[in-house]
Short mmCIF file of C-alpha atoms and ligand atoms in Angstrom, two decimals:
data_model
loop_
_atom_site.label_atom_id
_atom_site.label_comp_id
_atom_site.label_asym_id
_atom_site.label_seq_id
_atom_site.Cartn_x
_atom_site.Cartn_y
_atom_site.Cartn_z
CA MET A 1 22.69 10.41 -24.33
CA GLY A 2 24.34 8.12 -26.78
CA ASP A 3 23.08 5.02 -28.28
CA LEU A 4 20.91 2.66 -26.37
CA LEU A 5 21.73 -0.92 -26.47
CA ARG A 6 19.69 -3.86 -25.77
CA PRO A 7 21.68 -5.95 -22.88
CA LEU A 8 23.80 -8.65 -24.48
CA ARG A 9 26.08 -11.53 -23.40
CA LEU A 10 29.22 -12.51 -25.12
CA ASP A 11 31.52 -15.56 -24.65
CA ILE A 12 35.16 -14.91 -23.74
CA PHE A 13 37.39 -17.97 -24.14
CA PRO A 14 40.53 -17.34 -21.83
CA GLU A 15 42.79 -19.65 -23.64
CA THR A 16 42.61 -17.81 -26.73
CA GLY A 17 41.09 -14.69 -26.03
CA PHE A 18 38.69 -15.01 -28.71
CA ILE A 19 35.19 -13.41 -28.26
CA GLY A 20 31.99 -14.67 -29.46
CA PRO A 21 29.68 -14.57 -31.30
CA GLU A 22 32.05 -13.20 -34.43
CA GLN A 23 29.21 -10.62 -35.20
CA ALA A 24 29.74 -8.78 -31.95
CA THR A 25 33.31 -8.59 -32.08
CA GLN A 26 35.93 -6.54 -33.91
CA VAL A 27 39.61 -7.97 -34.42
CA THR A 28 42.32 -5.89 -34.94
CA GLY A 29 45.90 -7.45 -35.55
CA ARG A 30 49.18 -5.75 -35.47
CA HIS A 31 52.11 -6.90 -37.04
CA LEU A 32 55.96 -5.76 -36.57
CA SER A 33 55.54 -3.48 -39.65
CA ASP A 34 52.92 -1.61 -37.71
CA MET A 35 55.52 -0.86 -35.13
CA ARG A 36 58.30 0.98 -37.01
CA GLY A 37 61.07 2.37 -34.57
CA MET A 38 59.43 0.95 -31.43
CA TYR A 39 62.22 -1.74 -30.84
CA GLN A 40 65.54 -0.74 -29.59
CA ASP A 41 67.20 -3.26 -32.10
CA GLY A 42 66.18 -1.75 -35.29
CA ARG A 43 68.30 -4.34 -37.39
CA ALA A 44 66.57 -7.34 -35.80
CA ALA A 45 63.09 -5.57 -36.31
CA GLU A 46 63.89 -5.14 -40.09
CA ALA A 47 65.42 -8.59 -40.53
CA MET A 48 62.11 -10.26 -38.92
CA THR A 49 59.79 -7.94 -40.82
CA ALA A 50 61.46 -8.93 -43.93
CA ALA A 51 61.41 -12.56 -43.02
CA GLY A 52 57.59 -12.92 -42.58
CA ASP A 53 56.43 -9.86 -40.39
CA PRO A 54 55.09 -11.65 -37.41
CA LEU A 55 51.79 -10.81 -35.93
CA LEU A 56 52.70 -9.47 -32.45
CA TYR A 57 49.15 -9.13 -31.01
CA GLN A 58 45.59 -9.26 -31.57
CA VAL A 59 42.95 -7.00 -30.11
CA TYR A 60 39.30 -8.57 -29.90
CA ASN A 61 36.84 -5.41 -29.28
CA ALA A 62 33.25 -6.18 -28.15
CA ASP A 63 31.03 -4.09 -30.86
CA ILE A 64 29.98 -1.31 -28.39
CA PRO A 65 29.53 2.37 -29.42
CA ASP A 66 32.73 4.25 -28.74
CA GLU A 67 31.01 7.14 -26.85
CA PRO A 68 29.88 8.05 -23.30
CA PRO A 69 28.18 6.78 -21.30
CA HIS A 70 29.22 3.44 -22.68
CA ILE A 71 32.15 0.97 -21.52
CA LEU A 72 34.29 -0.51 -24.08
CA PHE A 73 35.74 -4.09 -23.32
CA GLY A 74 37.52 -6.90 -24.95
CA THR A 75 40.62 -8.87 -24.65
CA THR A 76 44.19 -8.71 -26.08
CA VAL A 77 46.47 -11.53 -26.94
CA VAL A 78 50.15 -10.73 -27.07
CA TYR A 79 51.96 -13.23 -28.36
CA PRO A 80 55.21 -15.09 -26.99
CA GLY A 81 58.51 -13.76 -28.75
CA LYS A 82 61.23 -11.35 -29.14
CA VAL A 83 62.73 -8.40 -31.41
CA GLY A 84 66.42 -8.81 -30.41
CA SER A 85 66.37 -9.01 -26.73
CA GLU A 86 63.15 -7.18 -26.16
CA TYR A 87 59.83 -9.17 -25.68
CA PHE A 88 56.72 -8.72 -27.90
CA MET A 89 54.47 -5.88 -26.77
CA THR A 90 51.86 -3.56 -27.69
CA LYS A 91 52.33 -0.09 -28.94
CA GLY A 92 51.12 1.47 -25.88
CA HIS A 93 49.16 4.79 -25.71
CA TYR A 94 47.51 7.63 -23.87
CA HIS A 95 44.10 8.14 -23.68
CA ALA A 96 43.08 11.14 -25.85
CA ILE A 97 40.80 12.02 -23.26
CA GLU A 98 43.49 12.00 -20.52
CA ARG A 99 40.68 11.83 -17.49
CA THR A 100 39.80 8.29 -18.30
CA ALA A 101 41.07 4.99 -16.65
CA GLU A 102 41.20 1.45 -17.59
CA VAL A 103 41.07 -2.02 -16.02
CA TYR A 104 43.05 -5.16 -17.17
CA TYR A 105 42.14 -8.70 -15.65
CA CYS A 106 44.70 -11.36 -16.73
CA LEU A 107 43.17 -14.57 -18.23
CA LYS A 108 46.24 -16.69 -19.48
CA GLY A 109 50.01 -16.08 -19.28
CA ARG A 110 52.56 -13.72 -17.74
CA GLY A 111 52.96 -10.03 -18.63
CA MET A 112 54.25 -6.89 -17.54
CA ILE A 113 52.18 -3.40 -17.68
CA LEU A 114 54.54 -0.59 -18.22
CA MET A 115 52.97 2.56 -17.17
CA GLU A 116 54.07 6.15 -17.21
CA THR A 117 52.87 9.84 -16.95
CA ARG A 118 53.64 12.93 -19.04
CA ALA A 119 55.27 14.39 -15.96
CA GLY A 120 57.70 11.47 -16.11
CA ASP A 121 56.43 9.03 -13.22
CA VAL A 122 56.94 5.56 -14.18
CA ALA A 123 55.28 2.27 -13.03
CA VAL A 124 55.37 -1.67 -13.83
CA GLN A 125 53.05 -4.15 -12.65
CA HIS A 126 53.18 -7.81 -13.12
CA LEU A 127 50.17 -9.78 -14.34
CA GLU A 128 49.28 -13.34 -14.43
CA ARG A 129 46.09 -15.47 -14.52
CA GLY A 130 43.75 -14.13 -11.79
CA LYS A 131 45.27 -10.65 -11.15
CA ALA A 132 44.17 -7.26 -12.36
CA VAL A 133 45.81 -4.11 -13.08
CA TYR A 134 44.29 -0.61 -12.59
CA ILE A 135 45.54 2.15 -14.89
CA PRO A 136 44.34 5.63 -13.25
CA PRO A 137 43.64 8.43 -15.43
CA GLY A 138 46.74 10.05 -17.01
CA TRP A 139 49.02 7.20 -17.24
CA ALA A 140 50.07 5.74 -20.55
CA HIS A 141 50.31 1.85 -20.92
CA ARG A 142 51.78 -0.85 -22.68
CA SER A 143 51.60 -4.81 -22.28
CA VAL A 144 54.71 -6.80 -22.48
CA ASN A 145 54.55 -10.56 -23.02
CA VAL A 146 57.23 -11.95 -20.90
CA GLY A 147 55.96 -15.39 -20.76
CA SER A 148 56.47 -18.46 -23.04
CA GLU A 149 52.69 -18.65 -23.97
CA GLU A 150 50.21 -16.38 -25.22
CA PHE A 151 49.70 -13.35 -22.62
CA VAL A 152 45.84 -12.94 -22.59
CA PHE A 153 44.00 -10.21 -20.69
CA PHE A 154 40.59 -8.57 -20.47
CA PHE A 155 40.20 -5.01 -20.74
CA ALA A 156 37.39 -2.24 -20.19
CA TYR A 157 37.60 1.62 -20.24
CA PRO A 158 35.21 4.54 -20.97
CA GLY A 159 33.78 4.89 -24.30
CA GLY A 160 35.24 7.90 -26.24
CA ALA A 161 38.53 7.91 -24.26
CA GLY A 162 40.44 7.34 -27.35
CA HIS A 163 44.11 6.52 -28.10
CA ASP A 164 46.94 8.75 -28.64
CA TYR A 165 50.17 6.88 -29.69
CA GLU A 166 52.14 10.16 -30.60
CA ALA A 167 54.25 10.29 -27.54
CA PHE A 168 55.61 7.04 -28.40
CA GLU A 169 56.57 7.33 -32.02
CA GLY A 170 59.99 8.98 -31.15
CA LEU A 171 61.91 7.70 -27.74
CA GLY A 172 59.13 5.23 -26.84
CA PHE A 173 58.41 4.57 -23.07
CA ARG A 174 60.94 5.25 -20.44
CA ASN A 175 61.47 1.68 -19.32
CA VAL A 176 61.97 -1.53 -21.63
CA VAL A 177 61.57 -4.73 -21.05
CA VAL A 178 64.57 -7.17 -22.01
CA ASP A 179 65.44 -10.90 -21.91
CA ARG A 180 68.97 -11.10 -19.47
CA GLU A 181 69.52 -14.93 -19.69
CA GLY A 182 66.32 -16.02 -19.45
CA ARG A 183 65.00 -13.42 -17.03
CA ALA A 184 62.64 -10.66 -17.90
CA VAL A 185 64.08 -7.27 -16.67
CA VAL A 186 62.83 -3.65 -16.68
CA VAL A 187 65.69 -1.45 -17.52
CA ALA A 188 65.74 2.53 -18.54
CA ASN A 189 65.00 2.93 -22.17
CA PRO A 190 68.74 3.99 -23.38
CA ARG A 191 67.24 6.50 -25.91
CA PHE A 192 66.38 8.63 -22.88
CA ALA A 193 70.22 8.60 -21.72
C1 M6P B 1 44.41 -3.08 -24.46
C2 M6P B 1 43.55 -1.94 -24.40
C3 M6P B 1 43.07 -1.42 -25.88
C4 M6P B 1 44.37 -1.30 -26.79
C5 M6P B 1 45.22 -2.47 -26.72
C6 M6P B 1 46.47 -2.70 -27.64
O1 M6P B 1 43.61 -3.97 -24.82
O2 M6P B 1 44.22 -0.87 -23.93
O3 M6P B 1 42.35 -0.33 -25.89
O4 M6P B 1 43.91 -1.12 -28.11
O5 M6P B 1 45.49 -2.68 -25.33
O6 M6P B 1 47.19 -1.53 -27.41
P1 M6P B 1 47.85 -0.56 -28.44
O7 M6P B 1 46.32 0.09 -28.93
O8 M6P B 1 48.54 0.24 -27.52
O9 M6P B 1 48.15 -1.03 -29.51
ZN1 ZN B 2 44.06 2.29 -23.18
#
Protein backbone atom coordinates (compact mmCIF):
# COMPACT_ATOMS: atom_id res chain seq x y z
CA MET A 1 0.00 0.00 0.00
CA GLY A 2 1.11 3.58 -0.66
CA ASP A 3 1.64 6.37 1.86
CA LEU A 4 -0.87 6.75 4.61
CA LEU A 5 -2.16 10.21 5.31
CA ARG A 6 -4.08 11.86 8.06
CA PRO A 7 -7.54 13.00 6.92
CA LEU A 8 -7.42 16.56 5.70
CA ARG A 9 -9.80 19.32 4.79
CA LEU A 10 -9.17 22.02 2.22
CA ASP A 11 -10.89 25.19 1.07
CA ILE A 12 -11.86 25.45 -2.58
CA PHE A 13 -12.89 28.88 -3.83
CA PRO A 14 -15.27 28.43 -6.78
CA GLU A 15 -14.80 31.99 -8.07
CA THR A 16 -11.05 31.65 -8.55
CA GLY A 17 -10.39 27.90 -8.34
CA PHE A 18 -7.85 28.65 -5.61
CA ILE A 19 -7.31 25.82 -3.12
CA GLY A 20 -6.06 26.58 0.36
CA PRO A 21 -4.12 26.38 2.49
CA GLU A 22 -1.26 27.21 0.13
CA GLN A 23 1.13 24.68 1.76
CA ALA A 24 -1.26 21.86 0.77
CA THR A 25 -1.50 22.86 -2.91
CA GLN A 26 0.76 22.75 -5.95
CA VAL A 27 0.07 25.26 -8.70
CA THR A 28 1.04 24.74 -12.34
CA GLY A 29 0.57 27.53 -14.88
CA ARG A 30 0.58 26.94 -18.63
CA HIS A 31 1.40 29.73 -21.05
CA LEU A 32 0.88 29.84 -24.79
CA SER A 33 4.59 29.03 -25.27
CA ASP A 34 3.96 25.68 -23.53
CA MET A 35 1.53 24.72 -26.31
CA ARG A 36 3.60 25.09 -29.47
CA GLY A 37 1.83 23.72 -32.54
CA MET A 38 -1.42 23.02 -30.70
CA TYR A 39 -3.45 25.92 -32.12
CA GLN A 40 -4.55 25.86 -35.73
CA ASP A 41 -3.52 29.46 -36.37
CA GLY A 42 0.25 29.23 -35.93
CA ARG A 43 0.80 32.86 -36.89
CA ALA A 44 -1.66 34.17 -34.32
CA ALA A 45 -0.02 31.93 -31.69
CA GLU A 46 3.47 33.24 -32.57
CA ALA A 47 2.34 36.86 -32.47
CA MET A 48 0.60 36.44 -29.10
CA THR A 49 3.58 34.56 -27.66
CA ALA A 50 5.93 37.36 -28.75
CA ALA A 51 3.54 40.01 -27.41
CA GLY A 52 3.56 38.69 -23.84
CA ASP A 53 2.96 34.94 -23.86
CA PRO A 54 -0.41 34.88 -22.05
CA LEU A 55 -1.22 32.51 -19.20
CA LEU A 56 -3.91 30.20 -20.62
CA TYR A 57 -4.70 28.07 -17.59
CA GLN A 58 -3.68 27.11 -14.07
CA VAL A 59 -4.01 23.79 -12.30
CA TYR A 60 -4.24 23.66 -8.50
CA ASN A 61 -3.38 20.16 -7.23
CA ALA A 62 -4.08 19.15 -3.65
CA ASP A 63 -0.85 17.71 -2.28
CA ILE A 64 -1.80 14.00 -2.35
CA PRO A 65 0.68 11.19 -3.14
CA ASP A 66 0.51 10.36 -6.86
CA GLU A 67 0.08 6.60 -6.45
CA PRO A 68 -2.62 4.04 -5.67
CA PRO A 69 -4.75 3.87 -3.61
CA HIS A 70 -5.03 7.66 -3.45
CA ILE A 71 -7.39 9.92 -5.39
CA LEU A 72 -5.79 13.03 -6.85
CA PHE A 73 -7.96 16.10 -6.97
CA GLY A 74 -7.86 19.80 -7.54
CA THR A 75 -9.16 22.54 -9.77
CA THR A 76 -8.36 23.87 -13.20
CA VAL A 77 -8.93 27.48 -14.24
CA VAL A 78 -8.98 28.10 -17.99
CA TYR A 79 -8.89 31.84 -18.70
CA PRO A 80 -11.15 33.41 -21.34
CA GLY A 81 -9.57 34.25 -24.68
CA LYS A 82 -8.77 33.02 -28.16
CA VAL A 83 -5.79 32.26 -30.36
CA GLY A 84 -7.06 33.24 -33.79
CA SER A 85 -10.63 31.94 -33.71
CA GLU A 86 -9.83 29.03 -31.35
CA TYR A 87 -10.65 29.34 -27.66
CA PHE A 88 -8.11 29.00 -24.85
CA MET A 89 -7.87 25.32 -23.90
CA THR A 90 -5.76 22.80 -22.03
CA LYS A 91 -3.13 20.64 -23.77
CA GLY A 92 -5.21 17.51 -23.32
CA HIS A 93 -3.99 14.03 -22.53
CA TYR A 94 -4.59 10.32 -22.23
CA HIS A 95 -3.82 8.78 -18.88
CA ALA A 96 -0.56 6.84 -19.01
CA ILE A 97 -2.43 4.04 -17.24
CA GLU A 98 -5.30 3.94 -19.72
CA ARG A 99 -7.69 1.98 -17.52
CA THR A 100 -8.29 4.98 -15.27
CA ALA A 101 -11.19 7.42 -15.35
CA GLU A 102 -11.69 11.04 -14.26
CA VAL A 103 -14.55 13.24 -13.04
CA TYR A 104 -14.98 16.98 -13.63
CA TYR A 105 -17.44 19.20 -11.76
CA CYS A 106 -17.91 22.76 -12.99
CA LEU A 107 -17.70 25.57 -10.44
CA LYS A 108 -17.80 28.61 -12.72
CA GLY A 109 -18.04 29.68 -16.37
CA ARG A 110 -18.79 27.77 -19.54
CA GLY A 111 -16.67 25.12 -21.17
CA MET A 112 -16.58 22.18 -23.50
CA ILE A 113 -14.76 18.93 -22.83
CA LEU A 114 -13.42 17.34 -26.02
CA MET A 115 -12.89 13.61 -25.65
CA GLU A 116 -11.67 10.87 -27.96
CA THR A 117 -10.29 7.33 -27.96
CA ARG A 118 -7.33 5.80 -29.75
CA ALA A 119 -9.87 3.91 -31.89
CA GLY A 120 -11.16 7.27 -33.22
CA ASP A 121 -14.41 7.67 -31.24
CA VAL A 122 -15.13 11.29 -30.35
CA ALA A 123 -17.41 12.97 -27.80
CA VAL A 124 -18.09 16.51 -26.60
CA GLN A 125 -19.80 17.57 -23.38
CA HIS A 126 -20.74 21.08 -22.29
CA LEU A 127 -20.03 22.18 -18.74
CA GLU A 128 -21.49 25.02 -16.73
CA ARG A 129 -21.80 25.61 -12.99
CA GLY A 130 -23.39 22.62 -11.27
CA LYS A 131 -22.79 20.10 -14.09
CA ALA A 132 -20.38 17.16 -14.00
CA VAL A 133 -18.74 15.12 -16.74
CA TYR A 134 -17.51 11.55 -16.36
CA ILE A 135 -14.49 10.69 -18.51
CA PRO A 136 -14.37 6.88 -18.83
CA PRO A 137 -11.11 4.93 -19.03
CA GLY A 138 -9.42 5.18 -22.44
CA TRP A 139 -10.81 8.60 -23.34
CA ALA A 140 -8.40 11.50 -23.85
CA HIS A 141 -9.71 14.85 -22.61
CA ARG A 142 -9.15 18.53 -23.36
CA SER A 143 -10.99 21.44 -21.69
CA VAL A 144 -11.98 24.52 -23.69
CA ASN A 145 -13.25 27.83 -22.25
CA VAL A 146 -16.06 29.00 -24.55
CA GLY A 147 -17.33 31.76 -22.22
CA SER A 148 -16.29 35.27 -21.33
CA GLU A 149 -15.24 34.59 -17.71
CA GLU A 150 -12.91 32.03 -16.15
CA PHE A 151 -13.92 28.40 -16.67
CA VAL A 152 -13.31 26.72 -13.31
CA PHE A 153 -13.81 23.03 -12.58
CA PHE A 154 -12.96 20.48 -9.92
CA PHE A 155 -11.32 17.22 -11.04
CA ALA A 156 -10.56 13.86 -9.43
CA TYR A 157 -8.74 10.80 -10.79
CA PRO A 158 -6.78 7.80 -9.45
CA GLY A 159 -3.27 8.37 -8.11
CA GLY A 160 -0.64 7.00 -10.50
CA ALA A 161 -2.80 7.43 -13.62
CA GLY A 162 -0.21 9.77 -15.16
CA HIS A 163 -0.47 12.07 -18.21
CA ASP A 164 0.38 11.12 -21.79
CA TYR A 165 0.51 14.16 -24.10
CA GLU A 166 2.35 12.58 -27.00
CA ALA A 167 -0.70 11.73 -29.10
CA PHE A 168 -1.56 15.44 -29.36
CA GLU A 169 1.81 16.87 -30.25
CA GLY A 170 1.27 16.21 -33.96
CA LEU A 171 -2.24 16.64 -35.37
CA GLY A 172 -4.02 17.49 -32.11
CA PHE A 173 -7.54 16.43 -31.15
CA ARG A 174 -9.96 15.28 -33.86
CA ASN A 175 -12.30 18.16 -33.05
CA VAL A 176 -11.50 21.83 -32.49
CA VAL A 177 -13.72 24.53 -30.99
CA VAL A 178 -13.84 27.83 -32.87
CA ASP A 179 -15.69 31.12 -32.62
CA ARG A 180 -18.07 31.58 -35.58
CA GLU A 181 -19.75 34.98 -35.34
CA GLY A 182 -19.75 34.91 -31.56
CA ARG A 183 -20.85 31.29 -31.20
CA ALA A 184 -18.68 28.40 -30.07
CA VAL A 185 -18.82 25.70 -32.75
CA VAL A 186 -17.23 22.25 -32.72
CA VAL A 187 -15.68 21.43 -36.09
CA ALA A 188 -13.55 18.59 -37.42
CA ASN A 189 -9.83 19.37 -37.13
CA PRO A 190 -8.76 20.28 -40.69
CA ARG A 191 -5.35 18.65 -40.04
CA PHE A 192 -7.10 15.26 -40.16
CA ALA A 193 -8.50 15.95 -43.67
C1 LIG B 1 -7.52 18.69 -15.44
C2 LIG B 1 -6.96 17.38 -15.01
C3 LIG B 1 -5.49 17.51 -14.71
C4 LIG B 1 -4.78 18.19 -15.86
C5 LIG B 1 -5.42 19.54 -16.16
C6 LIG B 1 -4.79 20.29 -17.30
O1 LIG B 1 -7.59 19.48 -14.35
O2 LIG B 1 -7.21 16.44 -16.02
O3 LIG B 1 -4.96 16.24 -14.47
O4 LIG B 1 -3.42 18.34 -15.61
O5 LIG B 1 -6.77 19.31 -16.47
O6 LIG B 1 -4.79 19.54 -18.49
P1 LIG B 1 -3.46 19.11 -19.23
O7 LIG B 1 -2.64 18.29 -18.24
O8 LIG B 1 -3.93 18.32 -20.39
O9 LIG B 1 -2.73 20.34 -19.61
ZN1 LIG C 1 -6.86 13.34 -16.99
